Coordinates of C-alpha atoms and ligand atoms in Angstrom, one line a residue:
M1 CA -28.8 -110.7 -62.7
D2 CA -31.3 -107.9 -64.0
E3 CA -29.0 -104.6 -63.3
F4 CA -30.3 -102.0 -61.5
K5 CA -30.3 -98.1 -63.1
L6 CA -31.4 -95.1 -61.3
R7 CA -32.6 -91.7 -63.2
F8 CA -33.2 -88.6 -62.0
V9 CA -35.5 -86.1 -63.4
P10 CA -36.1 -82.3 -62.3
L11 CA -39.8 -81.2 -62.9
G12 CA -38.5 -77.6 -61.3
G13 CA -36.0 -76.2 -59.1
V14 CA -33.3 -76.4 -61.7
V15 CA -32.3 -73.0 -63.9
G16 CA -34.9 -71.3 -62.1
V17 CA -34.8 -70.8 -58.3
T18 CA -38.3 -72.0 -57.5
K19 CA -41.1 -74.4 -58.1
N20 CA -39.1 -77.3 -56.7
M21 CA -39.8 -81.1 -57.5
Y22 CA -37.5 -83.9 -57.9
V23 CA -38.2 -87.5 -59.2
Y24 CA -36.0 -90.2 -58.5
E25 CA -36.9 -93.3 -60.4
L26 CA -35.3 -97.0 -60.1
Y27 CA -35.4 -99.4 -62.9
K28 CA -35.0 -103.5 -63.2
G29 CA -33.8 -104.9 -65.9
G30 CA -34.9 -101.7 -68.2
K31 CA -38.5 -102.1 -66.0
L32 CA -39.8 -99.3 -63.6
E33 CA -39.6 -100.5 -60.2
D34 CA -39.8 -97.6 -57.6
I35 CA -40.2 -93.7 -57.6
L36 CA -39.7 -91.5 -54.9
I37 CA -40.4 -88.0 -55.2
V38 CA -38.5 -85.1 -53.5
D39 CA -40.5 -81.7 -52.4
C40 CA -43.6 -80.4 -54.5
G41 CA -43.5 -76.5 -54.7
I42 CA -44.9 -73.3 -56.5
G43 CA -43.0 -70.7 -58.5
F44 CA -43.6 -67.5 -59.8
P45 CA -44.3 -66.5 -63.5
D46 CA -41.8 -64.7 -65.6
I47 CA -44.5 -62.6 -66.9
D48 CA -46.8 -59.8 -65.4
N49 CA -50.6 -60.8 -65.5
E50 CA -52.6 -60.3 -62.6
N51 CA -54.9 -63.0 -63.1
I52 CA -51.9 -65.3 -62.2
N53 CA -50.9 -66.4 -58.6
Y54 CA -48.0 -68.6 -59.4
V55 CA -46.9 -71.4 -61.3
I56 CA -46.6 -74.8 -60.4
P57 CA -44.8 -77.9 -62.0
D58 CA -46.2 -79.9 -65.1
I59 CA -46.7 -83.7 -63.7
S60 CA -47.9 -85.1 -67.0
Y61 CA -44.8 -87.0 -67.3
L62 CA -46.1 -89.2 -64.2
K63 CA -49.4 -89.9 -65.2
D64 CA -48.8 -93.5 -66.3
K65 CA -46.4 -94.2 -63.4
V66 CA -48.5 -93.2 -60.3
S67 CA -48.4 -96.8 -59.4
K68 CA -44.6 -96.8 -58.8
I69 CA -44.6 -93.8 -56.5
R70 CA -43.5 -94.8 -53.2
A71 CA -43.3 -91.6 -51.2
I72 CA -42.8 -88.0 -51.3
L73 CA -40.2 -86.5 -49.1
L74 CA -40.0 -82.9 -48.1
S75 CA -37.1 -81.0 -47.5
H76 CA -38.6 -78.1 -45.6
G77 CA -41.7 -75.9 -45.2
H78 CA -41.2 -72.9 -47.6
E79 CA -43.9 -72.6 -50.3
D80 CA -41.4 -73.2 -53.3
H81 CA -41.2 -76.7 -52.1
T82 CA -44.2 -77.6 -50.8
M83 CA -47.3 -75.4 -51.8
A84 CA -48.0 -77.4 -55.3
L85 CA -48.7 -80.6 -53.2
P86 CA -52.5 -79.9 -52.4
Y87 CA -53.0 -79.7 -55.9
Y88 CA -51.4 -82.7 -57.4
Y89 CA -52.0 -84.7 -54.2
K90 CA -54.7 -86.9 -55.7
D91 CA -53.0 -87.1 -59.3
L92 CA -50.2 -88.4 -57.7
G93 CA -52.1 -91.4 -56.0
E94 CA -52.0 -89.9 -52.2
P95 CA -48.5 -91.4 -51.4
P96 CA -47.2 -91.0 -48.0
V97 CA -45.5 -87.8 -47.2
Y98 CA -42.4 -87.6 -45.0
T99 CA -41.1 -84.8 -43.2
G100 CA -39.8 -82.7 -40.1
K101 CA -42.3 -81.3 -37.3
L102 CA -42.8 -77.7 -38.8
T103 CA -43.0 -78.5 -42.5
T104 CA -45.8 -81.2 -41.1
A105 CA -47.6 -78.7 -39.4
F106 CA -47.5 -76.1 -42.2
V107 CA -48.6 -78.9 -44.9
K108 CA -51.4 -80.1 -42.6
N109 CA -52.6 -76.6 -42.7
D110 CA -52.3 -75.9 -46.4
F111 CA -54.4 -79.5 -47.3
K112 CA -57.1 -78.2 -44.2
E113 CA -57.5 -74.9 -46.4
F114 CA -58.0 -77.3 -49.5
G115 CA -60.3 -79.8 -48.0
I116 CA -58.5 -82.7 -48.5
P117 CA -57.0 -85.0 -46.4
I118 CA -52.8 -86.2 -46.6
K119 CA -51.1 -89.3 -45.3
I120 CA -48.3 -87.5 -43.3
N121 CA -45.5 -88.6 -41.2
E122 CA -43.1 -86.5 -38.9
V123 CA -39.6 -88.2 -39.5
D124 CA -37.1 -89.5 -36.7
V125 CA -33.8 -88.5 -37.8
N126 CA -32.5 -91.7 -36.2
K127 CA -34.3 -93.8 -38.1
T128 CA -33.6 -95.2 -41.8
Y129 CA -36.8 -95.4 -43.8
T130 CA -37.8 -98.2 -46.6
F131 CA -39.3 -97.0 -49.9
G132 CA -39.8 -99.7 -51.9
N133 CA -36.1 -100.5 -53.4
F134 CA -35.2 -96.9 -51.8
K135 CA -34.0 -96.4 -48.5
A136 CA -33.6 -92.9 -46.9
D137 CA -32.0 -91.3 -44.1
F138 CA -33.2 -87.5 -43.0
I139 CA -30.3 -85.1 -41.7
R140 CA -31.0 -82.1 -39.5
M141 CA -29.6 -78.9 -41.4
T142 CA -30.0 -75.3 -41.4
H143 CA -31.6 -72.6 -43.4
S144 CA -34.0 -69.6 -43.1
I145 CA -37.1 -71.9 -41.8
P146 CA -36.8 -74.6 -38.9
D147 CA -36.7 -78.2 -39.3
T148 CA -34.9 -78.0 -42.7
L149 CA -33.7 -81.7 -43.6
H150 CA -31.2 -83.1 -46.0
L151 CA -31.7 -86.3 -47.4
F152 CA -29.5 -89.2 -47.8
I153 CA -31.1 -91.8 -50.5
K154 CA -29.5 -95.1 -50.6
T155 CA -30.3 -97.3 -53.6
P156 CA -29.3 -100.9 -54.9
I157 CA -26.4 -99.1 -56.9
G158 CA -25.1 -96.4 -54.6
N159 CA -26.1 -93.4 -52.6
I160 CA -27.6 -90.0 -53.4
Y161 CA -27.1 -86.8 -51.1
H162 CA -30.0 -84.5 -51.5
G163 CA -28.9 -81.3 -50.1
T164 CA -31.8 -79.2 -51.2
D165 CA -31.6 -75.4 -49.5
F166 CA -29.1 -75.1 -46.3
K167 CA -26.6 -72.8 -45.2
L168 CA -24.1 -74.5 -42.2
D169 CA -25.4 -72.4 -39.4
L170 CA -22.9 -73.7 -36.6
T171 CA -24.8 -71.4 -33.8
P172 CA -28.5 -71.2 -35.0
P173 CA -30.4 -69.2 -32.3
Y174 CA -33.0 -72.5 -31.8
G175 CA -32.7 -75.9 -32.7
S176 CA -29.9 -78.2 -33.8
P177 CA -26.9 -77.1 -35.7
P178 CA -26.4 -79.0 -39.1
D179 CA -25.7 -82.8 -38.0
F180 CA -22.1 -82.9 -39.5
H181 CA -21.8 -86.3 -37.7
A182 CA -24.3 -88.0 -39.5
I183 CA -23.2 -86.5 -42.9
S184 CA -19.7 -87.7 -42.9
K185 CA -20.9 -91.2 -41.2
L186 CA -23.8 -91.7 -44.0
S187 CA -21.2 -90.3 -46.5
S188 CA -18.6 -92.7 -45.6
E189 CA -20.5 -95.3 -47.0
G190 CA -19.7 -94.0 -50.5
V191 CA -21.8 -91.2 -52.4
L192 CA -22.4 -91.6 -56.3
C193 CA -23.9 -88.0 -56.2
L194 CA -24.4 -84.9 -54.4
F195 CA -27.4 -82.6 -55.3
S196 CA -26.8 -79.7 -53.8
D197 CA -28.4 -75.9 -53.2
C198 CA -26.0 -73.2 -55.2
L199 CA -28.1 -69.9 -54.7
G200 CA -25.3 -68.6 -52.8
A201 CA -22.5 -69.9 -55.2
E202 CA -21.6 -65.9 -56.1
T203 CA -21.0 -64.6 -52.3
P204 CA -17.6 -65.2 -51.1
G205 CA -17.2 -66.7 -47.4
L206 CA -19.6 -68.3 -44.9
T207 CA -22.7 -67.3 -44.6
L208 CA -23.7 -65.2 -41.1
S209 CA -25.0 -66.7 -38.5
E210 CA -28.8 -66.3 -37.9
S211 CA -27.8 -65.7 -34.1
A212 CA -26.1 -62.4 -35.2
I213 CA -29.6 -60.9 -36.2
G214 CA -30.9 -60.9 -32.5
E215 CA -28.3 -58.5 -31.5
S216 CA -29.3 -56.2 -34.0
F217 CA -33.0 -56.3 -33.3
E218 CA -31.9 -55.3 -29.8
N219 CA -30.0 -52.4 -30.8
E220 CA -32.6 -51.0 -32.9
I221 CA -35.2 -51.5 -30.4
K222 CA -33.7 -49.9 -27.7
N223 CA -33.3 -46.4 -29.4
T224 CA -36.6 -46.4 -31.0
P225 CA -39.1 -43.8 -29.1
G226 CA -42.2 -45.0 -31.0
K227 CA -43.4 -48.2 -32.7
F228 CA -41.0 -51.0 -33.7
I229 CA -41.9 -52.4 -36.8
M230 CA -40.1 -55.5 -38.4
T231 CA -40.9 -56.9 -41.4
T232 CA -39.5 -60.5 -42.9
F233 CA -40.6 -63.6 -44.6
S234 CA -43.2 -64.9 -42.5
S235 CA -42.0 -68.4 -42.4
N236 CA -38.4 -67.4 -41.0
I237 CA -39.9 -68.4 -37.1
S238 CA -36.7 -68.1 -35.8
R239 CA -36.1 -64.7 -36.5
I240 CA -39.7 -63.8 -35.7
R241 CA -38.9 -65.5 -32.4
Q242 CA -35.7 -63.4 -32.1
C243 CA -37.6 -60.4 -32.5
I244 CA -39.9 -61.0 -29.7
E245 CA -37.3 -61.9 -27.3
S246 CA -35.7 -58.7 -28.1
S247 CA -39.3 -56.7 -27.6
V248 CA -39.7 -58.5 -24.5
K249 CA -36.5 -57.0 -22.8
Y250 CA -37.9 -53.4 -23.5
Q251 CA -41.5 -54.1 -22.4
R252 CA -43.2 -54.1 -25.8
K253 CA -46.5 -56.2 -26.7
I254 CA -46.3 -57.9 -29.9
V255 CA -48.6 -57.6 -33.1
F256 CA -48.8 -60.0 -36.0
L257 CA -49.6 -58.2 -39.0
G258 CA -50.5 -59.8 -42.3
R259 CA -52.8 -63.2 -43.0
S260 CA -49.2 -65.3 -43.8
M261 CA -48.0 -63.8 -40.8
R262 CA -50.9 -64.5 -38.4
E263 CA -51.1 -67.9 -39.8
N264 CA -47.3 -68.9 -39.6
T265 CA -46.8 -67.8 -36.2
N266 CA -50.3 -69.1 -35.0
I267 CA -49.1 -72.8 -35.9
A268 CA -45.7 -72.1 -34.6
R269 CA -47.1 -71.5 -31.5
E270 CA -49.3 -74.6 -31.3
I271 CA -46.4 -76.6 -31.6
G272 CA -44.1 -74.6 -29.1
Y273 CA -41.8 -72.8 -31.5
L274 CA -42.7 -69.4 -30.2
P275 CA -43.1 -70.2 -26.2
F276 CA -44.2 -67.1 -25.2
K277 CA -47.4 -66.3 -22.8
N278 CA -50.5 -65.2 -24.5
N279 CA -50.9 -62.1 -22.8
L280 CA -47.7 -60.7 -24.5
F281 CA -49.8 -60.5 -28.0
V282 CA -52.0 -57.8 -28.4
D283 CA -54.8 -57.5 -31.5
D284 CA -55.6 -54.6 -33.4
R285 CA -58.7 -54.1 -30.5
T286 CA -56.9 -53.8 -27.5
L287 CA -54.0 -52.0 -29.3
R288 CA -54.9 -48.4 -28.8
K289 CA -54.5 -48.9 -24.7
T290 CA -50.8 -49.4 -25.2
P291 CA -48.3 -46.8 -25.8
P292 CA -46.5 -46.6 -29.0
N293 CA -43.1 -47.3 -27.4
K294 CA -44.4 -50.3 -25.8
L295 CA -45.5 -52.2 -29.1
T296 CA -43.7 -54.2 -31.9
F297 CA -45.3 -55.0 -34.9
I298 CA -44.1 -58.1 -37.2
V299 CA -45.3 -57.4 -40.5
A300 CA -45.5 -59.4 -43.7
G301 CA -44.8 -57.8 -46.8
S302 CA -41.2 -57.4 -47.4
Q303 CA -41.0 -57.6 -50.9
G304 CA -43.2 -54.5 -51.4
Q305 CA -46.3 -56.7 -52.1
I306 CA -49.1 -54.5 -53.1
N307 CA -51.8 -55.9 -50.9
S308 CA -49.6 -56.9 -48.0
A309 CA -49.9 -56.0 -44.4
L310 CA -46.7 -53.3 -44.6
T311 CA -47.8 -51.5 -47.7
K312 CA -51.5 -50.8 -46.0
L313 CA -49.4 -49.2 -43.1
A314 CA -47.5 -47.3 -45.5
T315 CA -50.5 -45.9 -47.5
D316 CA -52.7 -45.4 -44.6
Q317 CA -55.3 -48.3 -45.5
N318 CA -54.9 -49.4 -41.7
V319 CA -57.2 -47.5 -39.9
N320 CA -56.1 -48.7 -36.4
I321 CA -52.3 -48.1 -36.7
K322 CA -50.7 -44.9 -38.0
I323 CA -46.9 -44.5 -39.3
G324 CA -45.0 -41.5 -38.0
K325 CA -42.2 -39.6 -36.3
G326 CA -40.7 -41.6 -33.8
D327 CA -41.4 -44.8 -35.3
K328 CA -38.9 -47.4 -36.9
V329 CA -39.3 -49.7 -39.6
V330 CA -36.8 -52.5 -40.0
F331 CA -36.3 -54.8 -43.4
S332 CA -34.9 -57.9 -41.9
S333 CA -34.7 -59.3 -45.7
D334 CA -33.4 -58.8 -48.7
P335 CA -35.4 -58.0 -51.7
I336 CA -36.0 -61.0 -53.8
P337 CA -34.2 -60.4 -57.5
G338 CA -36.9 -58.6 -59.5
N339 CA -38.5 -57.5 -56.5
E340 CA -36.1 -54.5 -56.1
A341 CA -38.0 -51.4 -57.5
E342 CA -41.5 -52.1 -55.4
V343 CA -39.2 -52.6 -52.0
Y344 CA -37.6 -49.4 -52.7
K345 CA -40.8 -47.8 -53.2
L346 CA -42.0 -49.1 -50.1
I347 CA -39.0 -47.6 -48.1
E348 CA -39.7 -44.5 -49.6
K349 CA -43.3 -44.4 -48.9
L350 CA -42.5 -45.3 -44.9
M351 CA -39.9 -42.3 -45.1
I352 CA -42.4 -40.0 -46.6
K353 CA -44.7 -40.7 -43.3
G354 CA -41.9 -39.8 -41.1
A355 CA -40.5 -43.3 -39.9
D356 CA -36.8 -44.1 -39.8
V357 CA -36.4 -47.0 -42.3
V358 CA -33.4 -49.3 -41.7
Y359 CA -32.5 -51.9 -44.4
P360 CA -29.7 -54.0 -45.3
D361 CA -28.2 -51.9 -47.9
I362 CA -27.5 -49.1 -45.0
K363 CA -26.7 -51.3 -41.8
E364 CA -25.1 -54.6 -41.7
R365 CA -26.7 -57.7 -39.9
L366 CA -30.2 -56.8 -40.3
H367 CA -30.8 -60.0 -42.5
A368 CA -28.9 -63.2 -42.7
S369 CA -29.4 -65.3 -46.2
G370 CA -30.6 -68.9 -45.4
H371 CA -28.2 -70.0 -48.5
G372 CA -24.9 -71.3 -48.1
N373 CA -21.9 -69.2 -49.4
Q374 CA -18.9 -70.3 -51.5
E375 CA -17.3 -71.7 -48.2
D376 CA -20.7 -73.5 -46.8
L377 CA -21.1 -75.2 -50.4
K378 CA -17.2 -76.3 -50.6
L379 CA -17.5 -77.6 -47.0
L380 CA -20.6 -79.8 -47.9
M381 CA -18.7 -81.0 -50.9
R382 CA -15.3 -82.1 -48.8
L383 CA -17.8 -83.8 -46.0
V384 CA -20.0 -85.8 -48.8
K385 CA -17.0 -86.6 -51.0
S386 CA -19.7 -87.6 -54.1
N387 CA -18.4 -88.8 -57.5
F388 CA -20.8 -86.4 -59.4
L389 CA -22.3 -83.0 -58.5
I390 CA -25.5 -81.4 -59.5
P391 CA -26.3 -78.2 -58.3
I392 CA -29.8 -77.4 -58.2
G393 CA -32.0 -74.4 -56.9
G394 CA -30.6 -71.6 -58.5
T395 CA -30.3 -70.0 -62.2
I396 CA -27.6 -70.4 -64.9
R397 CA -25.0 -68.1 -63.3
H398 CA -25.2 -70.0 -59.7
Q399 CA -24.3 -73.2 -61.4
R400 CA -21.8 -71.9 -63.3
Q401 CA -20.4 -70.4 -60.3
Y402 CA -20.8 -73.8 -58.4
M403 CA -19.0 -75.6 -61.4
K404 CA -15.9 -73.1 -60.5
L405 CA -16.2 -73.7 -57.0
A406 CA -16.1 -77.9 -57.8
K407 CA -13.2 -77.4 -59.8
Q408 CA -11.4 -75.3 -57.0
L409 CA -11.7 -79.1 -55.2
G410 CA -10.4 -81.0 -57.7
Y411 CA -13.4 -82.2 -59.7
K412 CA -13.1 -81.9 -63.5
E413 CA -16.0 -80.7 -65.5
H414 CA -17.5 -84.0 -66.7
N415 CA -18.2 -84.9 -63.1
V416 CA -20.2 -81.6 -62.6
F417 CA -23.7 -81.6 -64.3
L418 CA -25.6 -78.4 -64.8
L419 CA -28.8 -79.4 -65.8
N420 CA -32.2 -77.5 -67.3
E421 CA -35.9 -78.5 -66.5
G422 CA -36.8 -81.9 -68.0
D423 CA -33.3 -83.2 -68.4
S424 CA -33.1 -86.6 -67.2
V425 CA -29.6 -88.2 -66.0
W426 CA -29.1 -91.9 -65.9
I427 CA -27.0 -92.9 -62.8
D428 CA -25.2 -96.1 -62.8
K429 CA -22.4 -97.4 -60.2
S430 CA -19.2 -95.7 -62.4
R431 CA -21.3 -93.0 -64.7
M432 CA -23.7 -90.6 -65.1
L433 CA -25.2 -89.9 -68.5
L434 CA -27.5 -87.2 -69.8
G435 CA -31.1 -89.3 -70.8
E436 CA -33.8 -88.4 -73.1
K437 CA -35.6 -84.9 -72.5
I438 CA -38.9 -84.8 -70.6
K439 CA -41.5 -82.1 -72.3
T440 CA -42.8 -80.0 -69.5
K441 CA -45.3 -76.9 -69.8
T442 CA -45.6 -74.0 -67.8
I443 CA -48.8 -74.7 -65.7
Y444 CA -50.5 -71.4 -64.1
V445 CA -52.6 -71.3 -61.0
S446 CA -54.9 -68.3 -61.4
N447 CA -56.1 -66.1 -58.7
E448 CA -59.3 -68.3 -58.3
G449 CA -57.0 -71.6 -57.8
T450 CA -57.8 -73.0 -61.1
I451 CA -55.2 -75.0 -62.8
S452 CA -54.1 -74.2 -66.7
D453 CA -51.3 -74.2 -69.1
K454 CA -53.3 -71.4 -71.0
I455 CA -53.1 -67.9 -69.5
A456 CA -56.6 -67.0 -69.0
L457 CA -57.1 -63.3 -70.0
K458 CA -60.5 -63.1 -68.0
Ligands
ZN501 ZN1 -36.0 -72.6 -48.6

């Protein structure tokens, strides 16, 4: 009988945190039968060039294998897991895409902007899907965006648990907690390898629940005499909803500022994820009629981005809204590593304007990470009980730390694989072996949207 073999090829998302794209290949008798792709996201360049918008995975490796791609599964709606898809959908042979409800809405919107159609299916977590010789179950998980899913991939040689970005939030403010029952039930069939988020592997304990933030918003709003301004990631719909609910208690109207914030909250409202009456939301024109202490601004730009709505507020570039004494600005986010200088500059600019600025360094519970800490990561290892482990979505630092956690649970070093981009791993019933290296280039996307492996100097 021809033996099946499974190969895993990460085209992004290992060593770097972003640009997630993972390829699973099934071979029978040495011949490639089926390919399943998980995620297809953007990343950020490690060079400073104002012509470059972002980077995307290099898919040249897949060029002569397109006919074998059975489906693309998207774990959640963050840009570093989805936003490269419109660039490559045609090249990948337009396979069907499967994902959760909010992700479907976000991705449809991205494709609309590109003016191209997409075959996208909202999944049912109670169903098992078949993609060639692969089968997959989708498991409800928690993260910093609703409708995050983990994937349980069944292959003729054994099962894979694909656990991208997650934290184990036992009390999410909306939506379901992680489906522990499904994780242990599916895993009881045996798991060859757990691919796990490892970004929180340096931080002890369990991750703070998203619910804790709602209470903080209320405390901050209560004693704000002027405008209340909250900034966070515009995809964090649960965070935004908690801020709106706290504002409603103090009779404040809501203003969204920034393109991504407006767009994402519009989509969330369309699918019922921000269930508030239309008259709660105020736009720039009707703003002047509402007193400052009856206004909450939910603003994009928590990373200090130069053209963001928050930077415009801080530098008087917004003609309708002035920041001053009595106003409060809450940063419900941590700076992404590398952005610290810009974020602190922005905080200082807002302070100089006279605003009271609070941020996670000086006050607890203003932000909860979307990534599991050490105990979250270990708990998933315990539940899945896989033979092998591969940390994904982290840098070498996080991978090494993940290895230490695995050892605490009795894993041997040779059962944990720390991968680089383009490394491939062969998996059969009893062992895993590093395969040949896949050559990948850095692919840049310019501000005009053109793709190139060379940097345009304009
Ligand atoms: Zn994410």
